[in-house]
Every structure is written in structure tokens, then in C-alpha cells.
PDB file of C-alpha atoms in Angstrom:
ATOM      1  CA  MET A   1      45.733 263.904  97.585  1.00 41.00           C
ATOM      2  CA  THR A   2      46.980 260.792  96.403  1.00 43.00           C
ATOM      3  CA  PHE A   3      50.534 259.951  94.039  1.00 43.00           C
ATOM      4  CA  TYR A   4      48.414 258.984  91.675  1.00 41.00           C
ATOM      5  CA  ARG A   5      47.115 262.148  91.210  1.00 46.00           C
ATOM      6  CA  LEU A   6      50.876 264.112  91.195  1.00 51.00           C
ATOM      7  CA  SER A   7      51.923 261.835  88.754  1.00 50.00           C
ATOM      8  CA  LEU A   8      49.512 262.938  85.927  1.00 51.00           C
ATOM      9  CA  PHE A   9      51.842 266.260  86.271  1.00 50.00           C
ATOM     10  CA  LEU A  10      54.645 264.360  86.858  1.00 54.00           C
ATOM     11  CA  PHE A  11      54.430 263.353  83.164  1.00 52.00           C
ATOM     12  CA  GLY A  12      52.915 267.100  81.952  1.00 52.00           C
ATOM     13  CA  ILE A  13      55.862 268.972  82.679  1.00 48.00           C
ATOM     14  CA  PHE A  14      58.859 267.460  81.435  1.00 48.00           C
ATOM     15  CA  SER A  15      47.696 258.257  74.481  1.00 33.00           C
ATOM     16  CA  VAL A  16      42.420 253.673  71.169  1.00 33.00           C
ATOM     17  CA  TRP A  17      41.939 252.575  68.221  1.00 34.00           C
ATOM     18  CA  HIS A  18      43.750 250.650  65.552  1.00 36.00           C
ATOM     19  CA  VAL A  19      43.497 253.237  62.526  1.00 37.00           C
ATOM     20  CA  SER A  20      43.913 251.219  59.250  1.00 40.00           C
ATOM     21  CA  ALA A  21      45.159 254.690  57.606  1.00 42.00           C
ATOM     22  CA  ALA A  22      48.338 254.176  59.851  1.00 46.00           C
ATOM     23  CA  SER A  23      49.820 252.142  57.010  1.00 49.00           C
ATOM     24  CA  ARG A  24      50.164 254.551  54.234  1.00 64.00           C
ATOM     25  CA  ALA A  25      53.066 255.471  52.513  1.00 52.00           C
ATOM     26  CA  GLY A  26      55.050 257.975  54.358  1.00 63.00           C
ATOM     27  CA  ASP A  27      52.759 257.408  57.831  1.00 92.00           C
ATOM     28  CA  ARG A  28      55.590 255.247  59.493  1.00 88.00           C
ATOM     29  CA  LEU A  29      59.392 256.211  59.344  1.00 86.00           C
ATOM     30  CA  LEU A  30      61.008 254.704  56.563  1.00 75.00           C
ATOM     31  CA  LEU A  31      63.913 252.445  57.875  1.00 73.00           C
ATOM     32  CA  PRO A  32      67.475 253.436  56.398  1.00 68.00           C
ATOM     33  CA  GLU A  33      68.499 250.487  54.158  1.00 60.00           C
ATOM     34  CA  THR A  34      70.842 249.129  55.822  1.00 66.00           C
ATOM     35  CA  SER A  35      70.676 247.899  59.678  1.00 74.00           C
ATOM     36  CA  ILE A  36      69.876 250.668  62.320  1.00 84.00           C
ATOM     37  CA  SER A  37      72.854 250.892  63.922  1.00 88.00           C
ATOM     38  CA  ALA A  38      73.576 251.877  67.701  1.00 89.00           C
ATOM     39  CA  SER A  39      74.142 255.675  67.110  1.00 91.00           C
ATOM     40  CA  LEU A  40      71.371 256.088  65.185  1.00 92.00           C
ATOM     41  CA  ARG A  41      69.215 254.553  68.038  1.00 93.00           C
ATOM     42  CA  GLN A  42      70.456 257.127  70.085  1.00 94.00           C
ATOM     43  CA  THR A  43      70.555 260.373  68.013  1.00 96.00           C
ATOM     44  CA  PRO A  44      67.557 262.178  69.552  1.00 97.00           C
ATOM     45  CA  MET A  45      66.873 264.300  65.936  1.00 98.00           C
ATOM     46  CA  PRO A  46      68.429 262.443  62.874  1.00 95.00           C
ATOM     47  CA  GLU A  47      67.730 262.560  59.931  1.00 93.00           C
ATOM     48  CA  LEU A  48      64.632 260.989  58.866  1.00 92.00           C
ATOM     49  CA  GLY A  49      64.321 261.418  55.275  1.00 85.00           C
ATOM     50  CA  ASP A  50      61.184 261.630  53.093  1.00 87.00           C
ATOM     51  CA  GLY A  51      57.447 260.978  54.039  1.00 91.00           C
ATOM     52  CA  ARG A  52      54.729 262.380  56.229  1.00 94.00           C
ATOM     53  CA  LEU A  53      55.981 261.898  59.698  1.00 96.00           C
ATOM     54  CA  ALA A  54      59.402 262.453  58.772  1.00 96.00           C
ATOM     55  CA  ARG A  55      58.596 266.188  57.700  1.00 96.00           C
ATOM     56  CA  ILE A  56      56.141 266.493  61.058  1.00 98.00           C
ATOM     57  CA  LEU A  57      59.189 265.136  63.054  1.00 98.00           C
ATOM     58  CA  SER A  58      61.662 267.426  61.229  1.00 98.00           C
ATOM     59  CA  ARG A  59      59.627 270.300  61.792  1.00 98.00           C
ATOM     60  CA  TYR A  60      58.854 269.682  65.064  1.00 98.00           C
ATOM     61  CA  TYR A  61      62.084 269.344  66.120  1.00 98.00           C
ATOM     62  CA  GLN A  62      63.395 272.084  65.222  1.00 98.00           C
ATOM     63  CA  GLU A  63      60.659 274.612  65.453  1.00 98.00           C
ATOM     64  CA  ALA A  64      59.476 273.680  69.366  1.00 98.00           C
ATOM     65  CA  LEU A  65      63.219 272.459  70.436  1.00 98.00           C
ATOM     66  CA  GLY A  66      65.209 274.740  68.241  1.00 98.00           C
ATOM     67  CA  GLY A  67      66.491 271.962  66.139  1.00 98.00           C
ATOM     68  CA  PRO A  68      69.814 269.090  66.724  1.00 98.00           C
ATOM     69  CA  ASP A  69      72.972 271.131  67.368  1.00 98.00           C
ATOM     70  CA  ASN A  70      70.853 273.606  70.335  1.00 98.00           C
ATOM     71  CA  TRP A  71      69.126 270.368  72.022  1.00 98.00           C
ATOM     72  CA  ASN A  72      72.461 268.534  72.087  1.00 98.00           C
ATOM     73  CA  SER A  73      73.531 272.093  73.543  1.00 98.00           C
ATOM     74  CA  ILE A  74      71.245 271.883  76.344  1.00 98.00           C
ATOM     75  CA  SER A  75      71.411 269.149  79.806  1.00 98.00           C
ATOM     76  CA  SER A  76      69.134 270.250  82.241  1.00 97.00           C
ATOM     77  CA  PHE A  77      66.188 272.129  83.118  1.00 97.00           C
ATOM     78  CA  LYS A  78      65.218 273.808  86.422  1.00 97.00           C
ATOM     79  CA  MET A  79      61.289 274.943  86.924  1.00 97.00           C
ATOM     80  CA  SER A  80      59.627 276.110  89.761  1.00 98.00           C
ATOM     81  CA  GLY A  81      56.001 277.736  90.002  1.00 98.00           C
ATOM     82  CA  THR A  82      52.946 276.823  91.682  1.00 98.00           C
ATOM     83  CA  ILE A  83      50.318 273.403  91.300  1.00 95.00           C
ATOM     84  CA  ARG A  84      46.827 274.083  92.203  1.00 95.00           C
ATOM     85  CA  PHE A  85      44.593 271.117  92.766  1.00 92.00           C
ATOM     86  CA  LYS A  86      40.547 271.336  93.664  1.00 87.00           C
ATOM     87  CA  GLU A  87      41.286 271.197  97.532  1.00 84.00           C
ATOM     88  CA  ASP A  88      44.919 273.027  97.760  1.00 90.00           C
ATOM     89  CA  ASP A  89      47.467 274.877  95.992  1.00 94.00           C
ATOM     90  CA  PHE A  90      50.837 273.628  96.392  1.00 95.00           C
ATOM     91  CA  SER A  91      54.769 275.271  95.436  1.00 97.00           C
ATOM     92  CA  LEU A  92      56.849 273.382  92.912  1.00 97.00           C
ATOM     93  CA  ASN A  93      60.071 273.119  92.529  1.00 97.00           C
ATOM     94  CA  ALA A  94      61.331 270.660  89.661  1.00 97.00           C
ATOM     95  CA  LEU A  95      65.117 269.620  88.168  1.00 98.00           C
ATOM     96  CA  GLN A  96      65.337 267.165  85.111  1.00 97.00           C
ATOM     97  CA  ARG A  97      68.798 266.264  83.633  1.00 98.00           C
ATOM     98  CA  LYS A  98      69.739 264.452  80.211  1.00 97.00           C
ATOM     99  CA  PRO A  99      68.370 261.703  79.843  1.00 95.00           C
ATOM    100  CA  ASN A 100      66.117 260.481  82.371  1.00 96.00           C
ATOM    101  CA  LEU A 101      66.764 262.392  86.222  1.00 98.00           C
ATOM    102  CA  ILE A 102      63.822 263.806  87.484  1.00 97.00           C
ATOM    103  CA  LYS A 103      63.177 265.428  90.934  1.00 97.00           C
ATOM    104  CA  MET A 104      60.167 267.597  92.230  1.00 96.00           C
ATOM    105  CA  THR A 105      59.779 268.947  95.670  1.00 96.00           C
ATOM    106  CA  LEU A 106      56.470 269.961  95.915  1.00 95.00           C
ATOM    107  CA  ARG A 107      55.687 272.133  99.819  1.00 94.00           C
ATOM    108  CA  HIS A 108      52.800 273.211 101.142  1.00 91.00           C
ATOM    109  CA  ASP A 109      52.300 274.400 104.919  1.00 87.00           C
ATOM    110  CA  ARG A 110      55.641 274.460 105.951  1.00 82.00           C
ATOM    111  CA  ARG A 111      55.539 270.449 104.727  1.00 88.00           C
ATOM    112  CA  ASP A 112      57.517 269.043 101.465  1.00 92.00           C
ATOM    113  CA  LEU A 113      57.378 265.931  99.244  1.00 95.00           C
ATOM    114  CA  VAL A 114      60.293 265.051  97.309  1.00 97.00           C
ATOM    115  CA  LEU A 115      59.803 262.410  94.580  1.00 97.00           C
ATOM    116  CA  ALA A 116      62.628 261.924  92.358  1.00 97.00           C
ATOM    117  CA  TYR A 117      64.124 259.255  89.791  1.00 98.00           C
ATOM    118  CA  ASP A 118      67.726 258.729  89.837  1.00 97.00           C
ATOM    119  CA  GLY A 119      68.182 256.730  86.571  1.00 96.00           C
ATOM    120  CA  THR A 120      67.937 253.094  88.790  1.00 96.00           C
ATOM    121  CA  ASN A 121      65.403 253.755  91.753  1.00 96.00           C
ATOM    122  CA  ALA A 122      61.990 255.744  91.650  1.00 98.00           C
ATOM    123  CA  TRP A 123      61.839 257.220  95.624  1.00 98.00           C
ATOM    124  CA  LYS A 124      60.107 259.569  97.548  1.00 97.00           C
ATOM    125  CA  HIS A 125      60.361 261.348 100.760  1.00 96.00           C
ATOM    126  CA  ALA A 126      58.731 263.669 103.566  1.00 93.00           C
ATOM    127  CA  PRO A 127      61.759 265.948 104.857  1.00 88.00           C
ATOM    128  CA  ARG A 128      60.363 267.002 107.438  1.00 85.00           C
ATOM    129  CA  SER A 129      58.978 263.718 108.887  1.00 86.00           C
ATOM    130  CA  GLU A 130      61.041 260.842 111.098  1.00 81.00           C
ATOM    131  CA  LYS A 131      60.792 258.716 108.289  1.00 89.00           C
ATOM    132  CA  ALA A 132      63.492 257.625 105.856  1.00 93.00           C
ATOM    133  CA  ALA A 133      63.233 257.727 102.134  1.00 95.00           C
ATOM    134  CA  THR A 134      61.736 254.779 100.377  1.00 96.00           C
ATOM    135  CA  LEU A 135      61.318 253.473  97.008  1.00 97.00           C
ATOM    136  CA  MET A 136      58.407 253.558  95.327  1.00 97.00           C
ATOM    137  CA  GLY A 137      55.907 250.728  94.594  1.00 95.00           C
ATOM    138  CA  GLU A 138      55.983 249.046  91.253  1.00 93.00           C
ATOM    139  CA  ASP A 139      53.123 250.755  89.666  1.00 90.00           C
ATOM    140  CA  GLU A 140      54.183 254.311  91.509  1.00 92.00           C
ATOM    141  CA  ALA A 141      57.525 253.858  89.628  1.00 95.00           C
ATOM    142  CA  ARG A 142      56.459 252.539  86.064  1.00 94.00           C
ATOM    143  CA  ARG A 143      54.510 255.639  86.025  1.00 90.00           C
ATOM    144  CA  PHE A 144      57.149 257.923  87.483  1.00 94.00           C
ATOM    145  CA  ILE A 145      59.423 256.864  85.453  1.00 95.00           C
ATOM    146  CA  LEU A 146      57.558 257.797  82.253  1.00 94.00           C
ATOM    147  CA  SER A 147      57.720 261.383  82.908  1.00 90.00           C
ATOM    148  CA  ALA A 148      61.546 261.029  83.717  1.00 94.00           C
ATOM    149  CA  GLN A 149      62.065 261.216  79.585  1.00 94.00           C
ATOM    150  CA  PHE A 150      63.970 264.572  78.879  1.00 96.00           C
ATOM    151  CA  GLY A 151      61.823 266.735  76.471  1.00 94.00           C
ATOM    152  CA  ASN A 152      58.922 263.862  74.875  1.00 96.00           C
ATOM    153  CA  TYR A 153      59.218 260.618  73.244  1.00 97.00           C
ATOM    154  CA  LEU A 154      59.070 262.052  70.122  1.00 98.00           C
ATOM    155  CA  LEU A 155      62.730 262.570  70.145  1.00 98.00           C
ATOM    156  CA  PHE A 156      64.254 259.620  69.719  1.00 97.00           C
ATOM    157  CA  PRO A 157      62.468 257.944  66.957  1.00 96.00           C
ATOM    158  CA  TYR A 158      64.723 254.732  66.194  1.00 95.00           C
ATOM    159  CA  ALA A 159      65.205 254.136  69.874  1.00 95.00           C
ATOM    160  CA  GLU A 160      64.124 250.240  70.419  1.00 93.00           C
ATOM    161  CA  GLY A 161      60.593 249.526  72.526  1.00 94.00           C
ATOM    162  CA  LYS A 162      59.205 252.164  70.502  1.00 94.00           C
ATOM    163  CA  ASP A 163      56.900 252.665  67.285  1.00 95.00           C
ATOM    164  CA  ILE A 164      55.790 255.525  66.081  1.00 96.00           C
ATOM    165  CA  VAL A 165      53.096 256.375  63.401  1.00 96.00           C
ATOM    166  CA  TYR A 166      51.251 259.235  62.093  1.00 97.00           C
ATOM    167  CA  ILE A 167      47.640 259.104  62.495  1.00 96.00           C
ATOM    168  CA  ASP A 168      45.419 261.951  61.418  1.00 96.00           C
ATOM    169  CA  THR A 169      44.873 265.956  61.311  1.00 97.00           C
ATOM    170  CA  VAL A 170      42.198 266.487  63.868  1.00 97.00           C
ATOM    171  CA  PRO A 171      40.689 270.067  65.233  1.00 98.00           C
ATOM    172  CA  ILE A 172      42.401 269.921  69.125  1.00 97.00           C
ATOM    173  CA  GLU A 173      41.843 273.355  71.056  1.00 95.00           C
ATOM    174  CA  GLY A 174      40.368 275.535  68.781  1.00 96.00           C
ATOM    175  CA  LYS A 175      43.484 274.412  66.208  1.00 97.00           C
ATOM    176  CA  ILE A 176      43.770 272.126  63.664  1.00 98.00           C
ATOM    177  CA  CYS A 177      46.778 269.083  64.752  1.00 98.00           C
ATOM    178  CA  HIS A 178      49.207 266.650  63.787  1.00 98.00           C
ATOM    179  CA  GLN A 179      48.198 263.332  65.418  1.00 98.00           C
ATOM    180  CA  ILE A 180      51.117 261.447  65.854  1.00 98.00           C
ATOM    181  CA  ARG A 181      50.961 258.473  68.622  1.00 97.00           C
ATOM    182  CA  VAL A 182      53.630 256.922  70.436  1.00 97.00           C
ATOM    183  CA  THR A 183      53.714 253.224  71.354  1.00 96.00           C
ATOM    184  CA  LEU A 184      55.933 252.173  73.893  1.00 97.00           C
ATOM    185  CA  ASP A 185      57.248 248.400  74.939  1.00 96.00           C
ATOM    186  CA  SER A 186      56.365 250.118  78.555  1.00 94.00           C
ATOM    187  CA  GLY A 187      52.705 249.351  78.181  1.00 96.00           C
ATOM    188  CA  PHE A 188      51.720 253.298  77.503  1.00 97.00           C
ATOM    189  CA  GLN A 189      50.814 255.059  73.920  1.00 98.00           C
ATOM    190  CA  LEU A 190      51.072 258.417  73.762  1.00 98.00           C
ATOM    191  CA  ASP A 191      48.954 260.442  71.180  1.00 98.00           C
ATOM    192  CA  TYR A 192      50.897 263.707  70.247  1.00 98.00           C
ATOM    193  CA  TYR A 193      48.681 266.823  69.018  1.00 99.00           C
ATOM    194  CA  ILE A 194      51.139 268.797  67.380  1.00 99.00           C
ATOM    195  CA  ASP A 195      49.677 272.107  65.687  1.00 99.00           C
ATOM    196  CA  ILE A 196      50.011 272.488  62.378  1.00 98.00           C
ATOM    197  CA  ARG A 197      51.133 275.951  61.960  1.00 98.00           C
ATOM    198  CA  THR A 198      53.499 276.633  65.457  1.00 98.00           C
ATOM    199  CA  PHE A 199      53.810 273.082  65.783  1.00 98.00           C
ATOM    200  CA  LEU A 200      53.999 273.344  68.872  1.00 98.00           C
ATOM    201  CA  GLU A 201      52.012 270.060  71.390  1.00 98.00           C
ATOM    202  CA  ILE A 202      48.782 271.272  72.243  1.00 98.00           C
ATOM    203  CA  LYS A 203      47.808 268.405  74.045  1.00 98.00           C
ATOM    204  CA  VAL A 204      48.943 264.717  74.790  1.00 98.00           C
ATOM    205  CA  GLU A 205      46.340 261.912  75.841  1.00 97.00           C
ATOM    206  CA  ASN A 206      48.167 259.041  77.370  1.00 96.00           C
ATOM    207  CA  LYS A 207      46.577 255.626  77.805  1.00 96.00           C
ATOM    208  CA  ASP A 208      48.215 252.588  80.185  1.00 94.00           C
ATOM    209  CA  LEU A 209      47.474 249.623  78.671  1.00 95.00           C
ATOM    210  CA  HIS A 210      48.299 248.124  81.395  1.00 93.00           C
ATOM    211  CA  ASN A 211      45.001 248.753  83.138  1.00 90.00           C
ATOM    212  CA  ASN A 212      43.296 250.749  80.372  1.00 90.00           C
ATOM    213  CA  THR A 213      43.304 254.133  82.133  1.00 90.00           C
ATOM    214  CA  THR A 214      43.667 257.773  79.859  1.00 92.00           C
ATOM    215  CA  ASN A 215      45.074 260.875  81.172  1.00 92.00           C
ATOM    216  CA  SER A 216      45.264 263.871  79.070  1.00 96.00           C
ATOM    217  CA  ILE A 217      47.559 267.138  79.736  1.00 97.00           C
ATOM    218  CA  LEU A 218      46.307 270.677  77.736  1.00 98.00           C
ATOM    219  CA  TYR A 219      49.858 272.999  77.262  1.00 98.00           C
ATOM    220  CA  SER A 220      49.451 276.404  76.879  1.00 98.00           C
ATOM    221  CA  ASP A 221      51.455 279.925  76.916  1.00 98.00           C
ATOM    222  CA  TYR A 222      54.488 279.077  76.229  1.00 98.00           C
ATOM    223  CA  THR A 223      57.343 280.908  76.584  1.00 98.00           C
ATOM    224  CA  ARG A 224      61.193 280.169  74.756  1.00 97.00           C
ATOM    225  CA  GLU A 225      64.333 279.492  76.952  1.00 96.00           C
ATOM    226  CA  HIS A 226      67.336 278.838  74.564  1.00 96.00           C
ATOM    227  CA  ASP A 227      65.021 278.914  71.325  1.00 97.00           C
ATOM    228  CA  VAL A 228      63.128 275.510  73.569  1.00 98.00           C
ATOM    229  CA  ALA A 229      59.205 276.347  73.592  1.00 98.00           C
ATOM    230  CA  ILE A 230      58.112 275.154  76.991  1.00 98.00           C
ATOM    231  CA  ALA A 231      54.858 275.230  78.007  1.00 98.00           C
ATOM    232  CA  ARG A 232      54.061 277.580  81.173  1.00 98.00           C
ATOM    233  CA  ARG A 233      50.720 276.688  82.221  1.00 98.00           C
ATOM    234  CA  ILE A 234      49.900 272.860  81.937  1.00 97.00           C
ATOM    235  CA  GLU A 235      46.403 271.164  82.526  1.00 97.00           C
ATOM    236  CA  SER A 236      46.178 267.932  83.727  1.00 96.00           C
ATOM    237  CA  PHE A 237      42.985 265.670  82.958  1.00 95.00           C
ATOM    238  CA  GLU A 238      41.843 262.279  84.365  1.00 91.00           C
ATOM    239  CA  ASN A 239      39.019 260.282  82.353  1.00 85.00           C
ATOM    240  CA  GLY A 240      38.340 263.476  81.142  1.00 87.00           C
ATOM    241  CA  GLN A 241      37.885 265.108  84.190  1.00 92.00           C
ATOM    242  CA  PRO A 242      40.123 268.155  85.800  1.00 94.00           C
ATOM    243  CA  VAL A 243      42.721 267.037  88.135  1.00 94.00           C
ATOM    244  CA  SER A 244      45.576 270.078  88.325  1.00 95.00           C
ATOM    245  CA  THR A 245      46.751 273.209  86.623  1.00 97.00           C
ATOM    246  CA  ILE A 246      50.568 274.238  86.411  1.00 97.00           C
ATOM    247  CA  LEU A 247      51.821 277.534  86.507  1.00 98.00           C
ATOM    248  CA  LEU A 248      55.524 278.171  85.743  1.00 98.00           C
ATOM    249  CA  GLU A 249      56.899 281.047  86.695  1.00 98.00           C
ATOM    250  CA  ASP A 250      60.806 280.610  86.505  1.00 97.00           C
ATOM    251  CA  ILE A 251      62.599 278.307  83.930  1.00 97.00           C
ATOM    252  CA  LYS A 252      66.425 278.011  83.732  1.00 97.00           C
ATOM    253  CA  ILE A 253      67.957 275.679  80.954  1.00 97.00           C
ATOM    254  CA  ASN A 254      71.576 274.838  81.999  1.00 97.00           C
ATOM    255  CA  ALA A 255      71.293 275.949  85.226  1.00 93.00           C
ATOM    256  CA  GLY A 256      74.207 273.449  87.428  1.00 92.00           C
ATOM    257  CA  VAL A 257      72.090 270.735  88.065  1.00 97.00           C
ATOM    258  CA  ILE A 258      74.444 267.886  88.848  1.00 96.00           C
ATOM    259  CA  PRO A 259      73.277 263.863  88.812  1.00 96.00           C
ATOM    260  CA  TRP A 260      73.967 263.536  92.579  1.00 97.00           C
ATOM    261  CA  MET A 261      70.784 266.033  92.800  1.00 97.00           C
ATOM    262  CA  PHE A 262      69.137 262.907  92.623  1.00 97.00           C
ATOM    263  CA  THR A 263      69.846 260.480  94.334  1.00 96.00           C
ATOM    264  CA  MET A 264      67.816 259.110  97.435  1.00 96.00           C
ATOM    265  CA  PRO A 265      68.998 259.908 100.836  1.00 92.00           C
ATOM    266  CA  ARG A 266      69.807 257.107 103.056  1.00 84.00           C
TER     267      ARG A 266
END
């Protein structure tokens, strides 16, 4: 099992054509009449005004994440379950803390693998081996850091280095979904498919514009914790081929996750 495959599901826990329709009024967010302040750029769920995209995002924030006050009251996630690959099953324990700290521990046959990002460095470690923890390589780190965002990239819509546009309304997995595209200056393009009825994520397609690879993630079996909708079944695909399935069994919010837990061992 390669780290590249691991990175596919990491993004799942915690997408290319240019469509002329995206230039229609309402398919992009209207910018404030004054310049965007630093405070607005750092607001996860700002007031977005009028327009189709603004209305969709506002409903998503409320229906899927419980709204601004609820989201602001959440600082961390702690999750455990199983990840199934074609070859083997692994136990999975994951920690996330705002704004972008993540740590995942996989265990199989008395072997552990820890993957983490401390806000500065992405690192990995096999605790039962005699080898020291090491920094991830540039490509590994770039993909892993993408997964570290607390929540997803529909939050902070006015953040620098991000463009959000409404693409279309399309059928996905037997549901009708809004397709919203987020393009990041880090070279990733993410297409979110949001159910028009429930406003939950059904699918995310992630395209790496640096190497033209695409992976996709399907979300199902939702539960609610602290009024946040969390998928307990997460299926990952690479170029259309199945890679892994995560089954979450235990989910805790604000469970005492603190920054030192993400520090790279020395």
C-alpha cells in the first residue's frame, strides 16, 4: 500500500473544463463594494448577499454545518473506525483541530503508521520501528496538506488564493446536486456536488492541475454530531477505480484535542 493511496482517503475525512455559464450573474460571489477586509477573508461563513451561488453556500453552511455560531463553537474532531483496501483492513484513528492540524494513525497486524501535519510540517512515523519520524517529500506533503483543512474549501469563500464558482445542477448517485467548483492557487481543483434537497455533500472530485490526476470521494450514511452532518461511509476512487472505503464507528467533537498532539517526535 503506497502513501499515494493513503492520501486519497485522508482528503476524504476531514475536482476540467471551463464552463461559460460560470460567467452568468449569480454564479460567482458578489464582492463587497468596499475592499475585502482581512477580517472578512478570515470568516468561515460570511454574509454572502444575493445570487445563486451565495444562496447555495448559505444553505449549505446552515443545513450541513449548523450555521456560523455552531461552527464557531467547534474546535476539533476525534474519529475512529476502519479503512478497507482491496488487500487489507486497517484500524483508523484521526484527530483534527482548527485551522489545519491533522493526525492519523493506521494499525494493521501490530504495525502502526502515523501521518500528521502540525501547521508547518507534514511528517510520518512508524512508532514500532527503530526509525525516527521523517518529513514527507514535497509531493506527499502537498497532497497531505490539502486534507488538513478543517471542514472543507467551501468555507472561507473570500480567502485569498481561492476561486469559487457555480457550474451546473447535475444527477449524481441517484440524486440531483449543485456542482460547485473551487480552484486553489496550490494547483488543486475541487468539484463539490451538494444535494439540492438536503444540502449535504454527495461527492467531491479532486483534480491535481500539476499532474492531471483525478480522484473522487463518495459520502453516505450521514449522522449528526453537534449539529454537524458527518458521513460515516467514505468511498475513494482514483481515475474511476475503487481505492478504499472508510467506515467511521466513533465520532467526538471538542474532545480535548490540543496542538502538541500534532508535534513531530524528535
